[in-house]
mmCIF file of C-alpha atoms in Angstrom:
data_model
loop_
_atom_site.group_PDB
_atom_site.id
_atom_site.type_symbol
_atom_site.label_atom_id
_atom_site.label_comp_id
_atom_site.label_asym_id
_atom_site.label_seq_id
_atom_site.Cartn_x
_atom_site.Cartn_y
_atom_site.Cartn_z
ATOM 1 C CA MET A 1 -32.123 -15.488 -4.737
ATOM 2 C CA LEU A 2 -30.631 -17.538 -2.075
ATOM 3 C CA TRP A 3 -27.061 -16.981 -3.516
ATOM 4 C CA ILE A 4 -27.151 -13.155 -3.136
ATOM 5 C CA HIS A 5 -26.522 -13.341 0.549
ATOM 6 C CA PRO A 6 -23.409 -15.481 0.743
ATOM 7 C CA LEU A 7 -22.178 -13.961 -2.384
ATOM 8 C CA LEU A 8 -22.282 -10.236 -0.678
ATOM 9 C CA GLN A 9 -21.215 -11.697 2.698
ATOM 10 C CA ILE A 10 -18.092 -13.244 1.060
ATOM 11 C CA LEU A 11 -17.476 -10.320 -0.863
ATOM 12 C CA ALA A 12 -17.273 -8.239 2.033
ATOM 13 C CA THR A 13 -15.325 -10.795 3.997
ATOM 14 C CA LEU A 14 -12.539 -10.550 1.396
ATOM 15 C CA LEU A 15 -12.354 -7.047 1.269
ATOM 16 C CA ALA A 16 -12.326 -7.020 5.126
ATOM 17 C CA VAL A 17 -9.269 -9.004 4.805
ATOM 18 C CA TYR A 18 -7.508 -6.181 2.578
ATOM 19 C CA VAL A 19 -8.614 -3.465 5.052
ATOM 20 C CA LEU A 20 -7.102 -5.687 7.821
ATOM 21 C CA PHE A 21 -3.714 -5.685 6.074
ATOM 22 C CA LEU A 22 -4.096 -1.932 5.473
ATOM 23 C CA GLY A 23 -4.740 -1.597 9.496
ATOM 24 C CA PHE A 24 -2.094 -3.913 10.385
ATOM 25 C CA ARG A 25 0.490 -1.177 9.049
ATOM 26 C CA ARG A 26 -0.858 1.376 11.353
ATOM 27 C CA PHE A 27 -0.897 -1.178 14.234
ATOM 28 C CA GLN A 28 2.753 -1.841 13.311
ATOM 29 C CA THR A 29 3.641 1.941 13.971
ATOM 30 C CA LEU A 30 1.742 2.493 16.992
ATOM 31 C CA HIS A 31 2.374 -0.573 18.897
ATOM 32 C CA LEU A 32 5.427 -2.273 17.330
ATOM 33 C CA GLY A 33 7.404 0.758 16.999
ATOM 34 C CA ARG A 34 7.876 -0.137 13.126
ATOM 35 C CA LYS A 35 7.898 2.757 10.444
ATOM 36 C CA THR A 36 5.263 2.160 8.030
ATOM 37 C CA VAL A 37 2.997 3.867 5.436
ATOM 38 C CA PHE A 38 -0.475 3.895 6.542
ATOM 39 C CA ALA A 39 -2.885 4.486 3.687
ATOM 40 C CA TRP A 40 -5.343 6.284 5.921
ATOM 41 C CA LYS A 41 -8.037 7.310 3.166
ATOM 42 C CA LEU A 42 -7.973 3.893 1.529
ATOM 43 C CA HIS A 43 -8.357 2.097 4.701
ATOM 44 C CA VAL A 44 -11.078 4.565 5.813
ATOM 45 C CA ARG A 45 -13.058 4.221 2.328
ATOM 46 C CA LEU A 46 -12.827 0.493 1.879
ATOM 47 C CA GLY A 47 -13.204 -0.117 5.521
ATOM 48 C CA LEU A 48 -16.482 1.857 5.245
ATOM 49 C CA VAL A 49 -17.519 -0.366 2.252
ATOM 50 C CA ALA A 50 -16.644 -3.906 3.966
ATOM 51 C CA LEU A 51 -18.691 -3.148 7.017
ATOM 52 C CA ALA A 52 -21.523 -1.579 5.334
ATOM 53 C CA LEU A 53 -21.717 -4.601 3.007
ATOM 54 C CA TRP A 54 -21.489 -6.841 6.140
ATOM 55 C CA LEU A 55 -24.684 -5.023 7.230
ATOM 56 C CA VAL A 56 -26.631 -4.938 4.219
ATOM 57 C CA GLY A 57 -25.841 -8.691 3.621
ATOM 58 C CA MET A 58 -27.078 -9.399 7.281
ATOM 59 C CA ALA A 59 -30.183 -7.575 6.539
ATOM 60 C CA GLY A 60 -30.524 -9.248 3.335
ATOM 61 C CA GLY A 61 -30.090 -12.777 5.100
ATOM 62 C CA LEU A 62 -32.733 -11.967 7.597
ATOM 63 C CA ILE A 63 -35.269 -10.809 4.978
ATOM 64 C CA THR A 64 -34.354 -13.756 2.640
ATOM 65 C CA ALA A 65 -34.751 -16.261 5.544
ATOM 66 C CA ALA A 66 -37.870 -14.876 6.597
ATOM 67 C CA ARG A 67 -39.322 -14.861 3.085
ATOM 68 C CA THR A 68 -38.098 -18.572 2.517
ATOM 69 C CA TRP A 69 -38.574 -20.088 5.789
ATOM 70 C CA PRO A 70 -41.163 -19.804 8.736
ATOM 71 C CA GLY A 71 -38.731 -17.421 10.717
ATOM 72 C CA PHE A 72 -35.533 -15.699 10.083
ATOM 73 C CA LEU A 73 -33.898 -16.940 13.398
ATOM 74 C CA ILE A 74 -34.546 -20.597 12.904
ATOM 75 C CA THR A 75 -31.022 -20.911 11.272
ATOM 76 C CA GLY A 76 -29.557 -20.993 14.790
ATOM 77 C CA ALA A 77 -26.135 -20.046 15.361
ATOM 78 C CA HIS A 78 -25.666 -18.678 11.898
ATOM 79 C CA ALA A 79 -28.417 -15.990 12.483
ATOM 80 C CA TYR A 80 -27.291 -15.166 16.117
ATOM 81 C CA ILE A 81 -23.517 -14.976 14.912
ATOM 82 C CA GLY A 82 -24.576 -12.723 12.145
ATOM 83 C CA LEU A 83 -26.264 -10.397 14.540
ATOM 84 C CA PHE A 84 -23.418 -10.084 16.523
ATOM 85 C CA ILE A 85 -21.293 -9.388 13.531
ATOM 86 C CA GLY A 86 -23.488 -6.419 12.859
ATOM 87 C CA LEU A 87 -23.357 -4.994 16.266
ATOM 88 C CA LEU A 88 -19.318 -5.285 15.651
ATOM 89 C CA ALA A 89 -19.978 -3.511 12.405
ATOM 90 C CA VAL A 90 -21.656 -0.783 13.857
ATOM 91 C CA VAL A 91 -19.005 -0.265 16.549
ATOM 92 C CA GLY A 92 -16.420 -0.637 13.774
ATOM 93 C CA LEU A 93 -18.009 1.962 11.669
ATOM 94 C CA ALA A 94 -18.714 4.563 14.558
ATOM 95 C CA THR A 95 -15.149 4.271 16.063
ATOM 96 C CA GLY A 96 -13.514 4.309 12.358
ATOM 97 C CA LEU A 97 -15.556 7.492 11.258
ATOM 98 C CA TYR A 98 -15.150 9.284 14.699
ATOM 99 C CA MET A 99 -11.297 8.553 14.250
ATOM 100 C CA ASP A 100 -11.411 10.124 10.687
ATOM 101 C CA ARG A 101 -13.229 12.945 11.623
ATOM 102 C CA VAL A 102 -11.406 13.711 14.973
ATOM 103 C CA LYS A 103 -7.621 13.364 13.753
ATOM 104 C CA LYS A 104 -5.299 13.197 16.779
ATOM 105 C CA LYS A 105 -2.478 10.955 18.157
ATOM 106 C CA ARG A 106 -4.083 8.104 20.120
ATOM 107 C CA THR A 107 -3.245 4.675 20.777
ATOM 108 C CA ALA A 108 -6.062 2.948 22.608
ATOM 109 C CA LEU A 109 -8.857 3.756 20.337
ATOM 110 C CA PRO A 110 -7.393 2.312 17.209
ATOM 111 C CA LEU A 111 -6.703 -0.941 19.225
ATOM 112 C CA ILE A 112 -10.053 -1.182 20.323
ATOM 113 C CA HIS A 113 -10.999 -0.407 16.819
ATOM 114 C CA GLY A 114 -8.811 -3.125 15.217
ATOM 115 C CA LEU A 115 -9.587 -5.688 17.802
ATOM 116 C CA ASN A 116 -13.342 -5.004 17.134
ATOM 117 C CA ASN A 117 -12.852 -5.336 13.573
ATOM 118 C CA LEU A 118 -10.616 -8.541 13.920
ATOM 119 C CA LEU A 119 -13.179 -10.180 15.937
ATOM 120 C CA ALA A 120 -15.959 -9.277 13.195
ATOM 121 C CA LEU A 121 -13.903 -10.854 10.861
ATOM 122 C CA VAL A 122 -13.049 -13.980 12.514
ATOM 123 C CA LEU A 123 -16.581 -14.729 13.051
ATOM 124 C CA ALA A 124 -17.354 -13.837 9.304
ATOM 125 C CA VAL A 125 -14.679 -16.552 8.546
ATOM 126 C CA ALA A 126 -16.747 -18.839 10.791
ATOM 127 C CA GLN A 127 -19.823 -17.670 9.148
ATOM 128 C CA VAL A 128 -18.759 -19.684 6.123
ATOM 129 C CA PHE A 129 -19.258 -23.064 8.052
ATOM 130 C CA THR A 130 -22.353 -22.074 9.632
ATOM 131 C CA GLY A 131 -23.965 -21.061 6.315
ATOM 132 C CA MET A 132 -22.892 -24.229 4.797
ATOM 133 C CA TRP A 133 -24.683 -25.925 7.408
ATOM 134 C CA VAL A 134 -27.984 -23.845 6.560
ATOM 135 C CA TYR A 135 -27.441 -24.485 3.003
ATOM 136 C CA ASN A 136 -27.251 -28.079 3.673
ATOM 137 C CA HIS A 137 -30.111 -28.379 6.271
ATOM 138 C CA PHE A 138 -32.509 -25.876 5.109
ATOM 139 C CA VAL A 139 -32.089 -25.812 1.199
ATOM 140 C CA LEU A 140 -30.778 -29.220 0.400
ATOM 141 C CA GLY A 141 -33.002 -30.939 3.397
ATOM 142 C CA ASN A 142 -30.231 -33.000 4.516
#
């Protein structure tokens, strides 16, 4: 059971890297003056999946920790960073869905959306290291 959470989060993070690549094309057009083709619908669909997977994985991690150990926040930084990623994922979903539903030329909101999700991705990569600490400390007992 303990393998589901990291597997789901790694999958979500790898997907988020691809979504970042898609979003970077939009950034190039809006802020660097380069002509690119932005796969809007693919970016929205896959971004929705990646952010939702992070949220589901976060919930799964909290549930798994609470059922396996005496509390769900005992994993320290791993738990707190995960909760912050959850907040960033909600912001990413809200801003992304808003821009998808209310289409118009804008520069600030896409930048905020992108920076928010880039921070979530950087923290998700950091979670690999905090997760290895959790595994060593709580699973292996080292």
